[in-house]
JSON list of C-alpha atoms in Angstrom, two decimals:
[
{"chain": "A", "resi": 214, "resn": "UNK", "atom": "CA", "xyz": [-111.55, 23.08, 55.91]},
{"chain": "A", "resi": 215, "resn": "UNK", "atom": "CA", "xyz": [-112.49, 25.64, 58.58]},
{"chain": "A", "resi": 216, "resn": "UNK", "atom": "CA", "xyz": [-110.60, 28.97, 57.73]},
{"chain": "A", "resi": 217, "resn": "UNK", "atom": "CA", "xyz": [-108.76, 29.53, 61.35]},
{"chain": "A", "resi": 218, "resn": "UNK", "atom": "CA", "xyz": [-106.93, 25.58, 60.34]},
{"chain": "A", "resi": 219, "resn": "UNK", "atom": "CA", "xyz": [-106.71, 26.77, 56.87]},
{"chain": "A", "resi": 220, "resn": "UNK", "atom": "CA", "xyz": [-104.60, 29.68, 57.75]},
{"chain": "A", "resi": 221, "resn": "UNK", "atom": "CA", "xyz": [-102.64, 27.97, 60.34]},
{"chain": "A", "resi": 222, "resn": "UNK", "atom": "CA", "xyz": [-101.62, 25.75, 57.97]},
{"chain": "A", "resi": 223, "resn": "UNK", "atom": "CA", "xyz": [-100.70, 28.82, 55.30]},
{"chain": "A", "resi": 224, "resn": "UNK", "atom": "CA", "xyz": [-98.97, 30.71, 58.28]},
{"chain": "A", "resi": 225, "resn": "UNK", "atom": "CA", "xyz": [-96.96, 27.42, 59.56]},
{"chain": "A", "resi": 226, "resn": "UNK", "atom": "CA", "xyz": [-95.60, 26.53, 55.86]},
{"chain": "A", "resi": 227, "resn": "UNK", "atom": "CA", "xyz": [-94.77, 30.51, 55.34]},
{"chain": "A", "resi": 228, "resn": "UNK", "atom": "CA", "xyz": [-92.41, 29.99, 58.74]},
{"chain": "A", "resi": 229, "resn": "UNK", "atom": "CA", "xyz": [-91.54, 27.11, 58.08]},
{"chain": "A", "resi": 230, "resn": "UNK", "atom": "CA", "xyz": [-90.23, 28.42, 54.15]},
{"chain": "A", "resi": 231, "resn": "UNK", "atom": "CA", "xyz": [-88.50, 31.48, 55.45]},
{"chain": "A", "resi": 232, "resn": "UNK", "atom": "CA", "xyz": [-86.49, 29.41, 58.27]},
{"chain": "A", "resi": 233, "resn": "UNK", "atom": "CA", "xyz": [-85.28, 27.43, 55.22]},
{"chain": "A", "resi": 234, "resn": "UNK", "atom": "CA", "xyz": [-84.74, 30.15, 53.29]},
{"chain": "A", "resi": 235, "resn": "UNK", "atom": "CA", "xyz": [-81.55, 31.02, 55.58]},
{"chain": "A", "resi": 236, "resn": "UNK", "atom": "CA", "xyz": [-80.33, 27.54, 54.44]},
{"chain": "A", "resi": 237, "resn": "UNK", "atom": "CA", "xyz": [-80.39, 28.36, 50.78]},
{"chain": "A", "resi": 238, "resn": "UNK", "atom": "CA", "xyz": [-79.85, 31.62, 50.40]},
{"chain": "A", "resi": 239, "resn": "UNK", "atom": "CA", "xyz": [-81.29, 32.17, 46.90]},
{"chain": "A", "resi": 240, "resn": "UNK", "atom": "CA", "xyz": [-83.89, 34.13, 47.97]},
{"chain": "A", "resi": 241, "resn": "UNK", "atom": "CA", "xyz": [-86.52, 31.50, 46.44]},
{"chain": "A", "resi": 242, "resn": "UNK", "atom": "CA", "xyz": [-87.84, 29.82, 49.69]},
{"chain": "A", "resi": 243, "resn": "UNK", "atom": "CA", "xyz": [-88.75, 33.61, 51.63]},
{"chain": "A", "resi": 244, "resn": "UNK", "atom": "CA", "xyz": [-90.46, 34.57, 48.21]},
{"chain": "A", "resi": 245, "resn": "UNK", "atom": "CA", "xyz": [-92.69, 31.57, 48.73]},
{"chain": "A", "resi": 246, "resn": "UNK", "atom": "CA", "xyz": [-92.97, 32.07, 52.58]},
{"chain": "A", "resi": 247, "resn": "UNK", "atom": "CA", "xyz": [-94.02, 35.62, 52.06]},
{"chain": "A", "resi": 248, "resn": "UNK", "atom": "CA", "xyz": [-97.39, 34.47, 49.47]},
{"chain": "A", "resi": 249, "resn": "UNK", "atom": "CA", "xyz": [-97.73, 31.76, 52.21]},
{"chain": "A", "resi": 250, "resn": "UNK", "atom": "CA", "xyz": [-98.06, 34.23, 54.81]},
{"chain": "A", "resi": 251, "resn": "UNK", "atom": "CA", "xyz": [-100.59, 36.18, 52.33]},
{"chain": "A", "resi": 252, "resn": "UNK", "atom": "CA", "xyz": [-102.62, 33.58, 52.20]},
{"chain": "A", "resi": 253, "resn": "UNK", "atom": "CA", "xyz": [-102.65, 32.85, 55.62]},
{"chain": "A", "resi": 254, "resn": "UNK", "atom": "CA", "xyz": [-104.29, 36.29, 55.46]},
{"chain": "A", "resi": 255, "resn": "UNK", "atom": "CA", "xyz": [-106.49, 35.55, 53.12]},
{"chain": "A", "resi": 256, "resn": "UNK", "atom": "CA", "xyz": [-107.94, 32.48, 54.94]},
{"chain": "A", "resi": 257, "resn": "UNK", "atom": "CA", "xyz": [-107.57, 34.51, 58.67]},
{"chain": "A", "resi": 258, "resn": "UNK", "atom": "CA", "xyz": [-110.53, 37.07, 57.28]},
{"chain": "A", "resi": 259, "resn": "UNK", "atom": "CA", "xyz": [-112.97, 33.83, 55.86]},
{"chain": "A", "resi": 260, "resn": "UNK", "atom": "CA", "xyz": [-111.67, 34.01, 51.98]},
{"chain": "A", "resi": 261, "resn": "UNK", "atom": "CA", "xyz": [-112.34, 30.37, 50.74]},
{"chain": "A", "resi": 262, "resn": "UNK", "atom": "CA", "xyz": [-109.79, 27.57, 50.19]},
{"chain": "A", "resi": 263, "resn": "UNK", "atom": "CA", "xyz": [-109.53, 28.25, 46.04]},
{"chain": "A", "resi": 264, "resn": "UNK", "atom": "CA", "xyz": [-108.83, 32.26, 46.74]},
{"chain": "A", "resi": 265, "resn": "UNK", "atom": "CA", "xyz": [-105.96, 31.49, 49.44]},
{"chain": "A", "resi": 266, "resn": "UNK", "atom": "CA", "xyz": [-104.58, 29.12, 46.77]},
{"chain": "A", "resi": 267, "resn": "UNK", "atom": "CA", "xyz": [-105.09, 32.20, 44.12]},
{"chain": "A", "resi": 268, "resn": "UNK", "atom": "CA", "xyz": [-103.02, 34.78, 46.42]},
{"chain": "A", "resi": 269, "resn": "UNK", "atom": "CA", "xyz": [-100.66, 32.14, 47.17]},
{"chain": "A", "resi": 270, "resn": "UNK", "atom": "CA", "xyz": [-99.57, 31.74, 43.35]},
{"chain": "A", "resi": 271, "resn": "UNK", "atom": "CA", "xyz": [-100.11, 34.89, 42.35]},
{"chain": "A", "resi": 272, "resn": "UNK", "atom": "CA", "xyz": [-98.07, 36.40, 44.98]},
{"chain": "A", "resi": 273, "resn": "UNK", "atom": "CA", "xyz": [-95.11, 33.97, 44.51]},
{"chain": "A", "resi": 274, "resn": "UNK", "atom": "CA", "xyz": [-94.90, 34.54, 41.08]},
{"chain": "A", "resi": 275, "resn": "UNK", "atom": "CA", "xyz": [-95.14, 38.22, 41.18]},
{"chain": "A", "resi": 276, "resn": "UNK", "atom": "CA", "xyz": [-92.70, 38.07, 44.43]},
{"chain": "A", "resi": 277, "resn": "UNK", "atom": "CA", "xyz": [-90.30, 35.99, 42.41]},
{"chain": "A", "resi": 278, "resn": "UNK", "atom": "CA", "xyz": [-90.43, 37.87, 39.06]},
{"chain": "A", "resi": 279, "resn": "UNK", "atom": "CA", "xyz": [-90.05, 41.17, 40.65]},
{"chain": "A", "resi": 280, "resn": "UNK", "atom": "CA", "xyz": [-88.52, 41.07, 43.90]},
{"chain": "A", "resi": 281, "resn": "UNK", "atom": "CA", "xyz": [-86.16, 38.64, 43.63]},
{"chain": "A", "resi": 282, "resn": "UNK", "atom": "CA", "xyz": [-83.99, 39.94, 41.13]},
{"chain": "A", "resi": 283, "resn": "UNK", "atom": "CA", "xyz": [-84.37, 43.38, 42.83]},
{"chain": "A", "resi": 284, "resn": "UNK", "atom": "CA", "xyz": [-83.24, 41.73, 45.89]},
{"chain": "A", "resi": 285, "resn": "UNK", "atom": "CA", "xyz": [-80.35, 39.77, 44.11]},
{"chain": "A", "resi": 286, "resn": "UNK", "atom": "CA", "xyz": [-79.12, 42.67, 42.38]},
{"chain": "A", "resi": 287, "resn": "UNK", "atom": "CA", "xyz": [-78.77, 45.36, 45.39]},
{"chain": "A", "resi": 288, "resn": "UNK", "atom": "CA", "xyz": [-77.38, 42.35, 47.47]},
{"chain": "A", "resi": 289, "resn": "UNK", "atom": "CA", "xyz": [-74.62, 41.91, 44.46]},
{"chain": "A", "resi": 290, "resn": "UNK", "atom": "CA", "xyz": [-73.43, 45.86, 44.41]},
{"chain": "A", "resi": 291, "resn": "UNK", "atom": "CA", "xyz": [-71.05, 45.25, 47.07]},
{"chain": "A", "resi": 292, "resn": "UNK", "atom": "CA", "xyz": [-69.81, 41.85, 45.69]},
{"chain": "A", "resi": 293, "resn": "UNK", "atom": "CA", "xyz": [-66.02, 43.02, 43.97]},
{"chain": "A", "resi": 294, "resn": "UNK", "atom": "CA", "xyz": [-64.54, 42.40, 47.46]},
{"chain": "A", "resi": 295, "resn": "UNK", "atom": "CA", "xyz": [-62.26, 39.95, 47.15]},
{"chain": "A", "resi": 296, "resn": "UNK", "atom": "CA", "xyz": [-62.39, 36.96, 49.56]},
{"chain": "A", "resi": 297, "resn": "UNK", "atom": "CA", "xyz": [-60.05, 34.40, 50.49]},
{"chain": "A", "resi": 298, "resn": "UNK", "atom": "CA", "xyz": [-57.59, 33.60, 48.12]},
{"chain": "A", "resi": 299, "resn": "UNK", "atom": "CA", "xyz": [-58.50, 35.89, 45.17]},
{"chain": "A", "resi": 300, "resn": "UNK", "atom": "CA", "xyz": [-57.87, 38.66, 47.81]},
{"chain": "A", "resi": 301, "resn": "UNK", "atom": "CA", "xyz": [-53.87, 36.94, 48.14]},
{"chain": "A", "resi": 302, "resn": "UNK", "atom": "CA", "xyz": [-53.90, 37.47, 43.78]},
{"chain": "A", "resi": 303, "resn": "UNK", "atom": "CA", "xyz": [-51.26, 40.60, 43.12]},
{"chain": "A", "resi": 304, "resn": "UNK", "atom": "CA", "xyz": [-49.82, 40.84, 46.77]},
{"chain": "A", "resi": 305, "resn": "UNK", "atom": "CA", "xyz": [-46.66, 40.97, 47.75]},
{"chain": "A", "resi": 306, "resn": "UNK", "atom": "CA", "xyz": [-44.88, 38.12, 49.77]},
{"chain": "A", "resi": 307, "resn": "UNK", "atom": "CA", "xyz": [-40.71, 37.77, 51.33]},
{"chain": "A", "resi": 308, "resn": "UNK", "atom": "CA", "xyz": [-39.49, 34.41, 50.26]},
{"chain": "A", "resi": 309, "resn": "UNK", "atom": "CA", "xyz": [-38.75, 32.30, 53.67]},
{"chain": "A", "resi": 310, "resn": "UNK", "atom": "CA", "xyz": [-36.58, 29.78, 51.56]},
{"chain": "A", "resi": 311, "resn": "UNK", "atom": "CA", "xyz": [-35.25, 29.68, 48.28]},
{"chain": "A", "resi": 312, "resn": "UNK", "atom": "CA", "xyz": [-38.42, 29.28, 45.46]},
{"chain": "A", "resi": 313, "resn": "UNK", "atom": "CA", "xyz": [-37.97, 27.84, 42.41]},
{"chain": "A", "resi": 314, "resn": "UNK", "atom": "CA", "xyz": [-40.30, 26.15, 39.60]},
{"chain": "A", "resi": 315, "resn": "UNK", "atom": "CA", "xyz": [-40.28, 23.16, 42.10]},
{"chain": "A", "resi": 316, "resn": "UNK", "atom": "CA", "xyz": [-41.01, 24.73, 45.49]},
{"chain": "A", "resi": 317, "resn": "UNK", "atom": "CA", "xyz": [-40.48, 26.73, 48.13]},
{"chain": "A", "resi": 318, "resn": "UNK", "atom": "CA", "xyz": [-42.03, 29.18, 51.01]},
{"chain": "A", "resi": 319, "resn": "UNK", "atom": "CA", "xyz": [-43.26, 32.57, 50.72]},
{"chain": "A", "resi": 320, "resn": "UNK", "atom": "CA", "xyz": [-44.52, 34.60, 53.77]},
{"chain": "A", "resi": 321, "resn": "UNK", "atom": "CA", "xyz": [-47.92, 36.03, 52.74]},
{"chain": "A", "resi": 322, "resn": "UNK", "atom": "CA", "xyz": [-48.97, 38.56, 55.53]},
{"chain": "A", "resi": 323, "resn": "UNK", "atom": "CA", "xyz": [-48.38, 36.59, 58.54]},
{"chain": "A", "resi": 324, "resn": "UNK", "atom": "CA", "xyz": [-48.94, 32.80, 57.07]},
{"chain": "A", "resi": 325, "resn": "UNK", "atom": "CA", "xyz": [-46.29, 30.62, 55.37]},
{"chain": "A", "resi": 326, "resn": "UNK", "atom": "CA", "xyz": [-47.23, 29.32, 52.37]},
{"chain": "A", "resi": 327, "resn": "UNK", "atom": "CA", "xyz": [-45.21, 26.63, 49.74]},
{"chain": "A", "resi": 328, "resn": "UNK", "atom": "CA", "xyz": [-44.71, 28.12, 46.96]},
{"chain": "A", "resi": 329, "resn": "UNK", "atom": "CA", "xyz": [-43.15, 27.81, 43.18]},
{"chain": "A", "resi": 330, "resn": "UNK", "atom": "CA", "xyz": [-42.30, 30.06, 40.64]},
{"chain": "A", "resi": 331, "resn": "UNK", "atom": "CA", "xyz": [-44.37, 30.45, 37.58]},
{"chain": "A", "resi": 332, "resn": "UNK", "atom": "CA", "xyz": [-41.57, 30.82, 35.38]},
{"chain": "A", "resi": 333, "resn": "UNK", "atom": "CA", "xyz": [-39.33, 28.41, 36.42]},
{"chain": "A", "resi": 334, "resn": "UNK", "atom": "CA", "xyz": [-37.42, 31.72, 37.41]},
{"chain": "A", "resi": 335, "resn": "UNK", "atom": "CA", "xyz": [-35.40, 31.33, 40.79]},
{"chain": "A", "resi": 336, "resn": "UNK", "atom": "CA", "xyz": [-36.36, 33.70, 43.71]},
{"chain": "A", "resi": 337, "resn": "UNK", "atom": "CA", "xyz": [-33.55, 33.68, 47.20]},
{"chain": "A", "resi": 338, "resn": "UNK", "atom": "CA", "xyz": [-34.58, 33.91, 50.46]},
{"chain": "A", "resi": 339, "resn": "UNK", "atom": "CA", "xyz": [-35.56, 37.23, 51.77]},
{"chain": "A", "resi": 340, "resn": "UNK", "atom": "CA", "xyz": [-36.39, 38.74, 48.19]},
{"chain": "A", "resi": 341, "resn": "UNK", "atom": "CA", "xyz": [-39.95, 39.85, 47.23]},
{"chain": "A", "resi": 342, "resn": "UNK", "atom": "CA", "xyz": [-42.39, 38.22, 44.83]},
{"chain": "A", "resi": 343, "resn": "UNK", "atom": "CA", "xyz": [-45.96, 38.95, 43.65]},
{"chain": "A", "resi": 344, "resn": "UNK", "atom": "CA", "xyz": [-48.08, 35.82, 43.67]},
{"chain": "A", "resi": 345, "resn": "UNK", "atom": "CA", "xyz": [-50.11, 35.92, 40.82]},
{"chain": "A", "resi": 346, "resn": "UNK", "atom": "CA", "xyz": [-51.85, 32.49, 41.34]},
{"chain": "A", "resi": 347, "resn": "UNK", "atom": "CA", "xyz": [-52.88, 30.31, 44.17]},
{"chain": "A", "resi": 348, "resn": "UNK", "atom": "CA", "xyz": [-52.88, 26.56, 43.03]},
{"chain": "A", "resi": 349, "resn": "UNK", "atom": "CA", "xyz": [-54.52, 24.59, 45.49]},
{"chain": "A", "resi": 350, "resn": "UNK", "atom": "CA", "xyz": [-52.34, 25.00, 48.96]},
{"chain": "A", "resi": 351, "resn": "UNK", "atom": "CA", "xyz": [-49.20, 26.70, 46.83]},
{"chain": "A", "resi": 352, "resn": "UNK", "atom": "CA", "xyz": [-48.78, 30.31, 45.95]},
{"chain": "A", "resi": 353, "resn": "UNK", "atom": "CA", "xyz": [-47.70, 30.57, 42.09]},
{"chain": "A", "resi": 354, "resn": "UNK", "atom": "CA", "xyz": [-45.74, 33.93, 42.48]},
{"chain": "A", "resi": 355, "resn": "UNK", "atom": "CA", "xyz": [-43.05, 35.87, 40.25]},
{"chain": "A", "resi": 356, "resn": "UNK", "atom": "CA", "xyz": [-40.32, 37.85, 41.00]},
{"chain": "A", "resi": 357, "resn": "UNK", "atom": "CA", "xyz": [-41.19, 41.31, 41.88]},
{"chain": "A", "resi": 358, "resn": "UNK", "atom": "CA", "xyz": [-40.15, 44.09, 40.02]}
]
């Protein structure tokens, strides 16, 4: 194979990995589009078919041994936000209608939500709670103290 087709082929399989990297997101797929794209080099400046191949392991594996978990790690540091309904876990809610161990509403910010005690204590209408679990579409909540 001539190397100009050789490294079109390298540099349309390094694209082509790094476009589906952003549908994984585990950093795997861009590791293996960046040796690609090294070996596309490789082949660009006349290097023969076996050394592309060479580069092209060689720099996955190093790019996945060392980068990746560099990558993974830095990406993580920001990661104790909590999202959607672990960030609900502790707040406080006004009880729209009566909540018992059976059910009920709570007012969470500006969203309703059914709700039941995890106690089995009984909370009235207008009084605060804590929810301290969300199980499935229901807020598991307490009284608050």
């Amino acid at each position: 194979m001539t190397g100009l087709m050789a490294a079109l082929i390298w540099l349309i399989v390094g694209i082509l990995l790094v476009v589906a990297e952003v549908l994984s997101g585990d950093f795997v797929l861009v590791m293996l589009g960046a040796a690609a794209l090294a070996a596309a080099g490789v082949s660009a400046v006349g290097g023969a078919d076996l050394v592309s191949v060479l580069v092209f392991a060689a720099t996955s594996l190093g790019l996945i041994v060392t980068a990746r978990p560099l990558l993974k790690k830095r990406l993580q540091l920001g990661s104790d936000v909590r999202m959607h309904h672990e960030a609900l876990l502790g707040g406080r809610a006004v009880a729209v209608t009566r909540v018992d161990e059976h059910g009920g509403q709570v007012k969470i910010g500006g969203d309703t939500w059914s709700a039941r005690t995890l106690d089995g204590s009984v909370v009235e209408e207008g009084e605060a709670v804590t929810v301290v679990e969300i199980s499935g579409a229901v807020a598991v909540v307490i009284a608050a103290v």
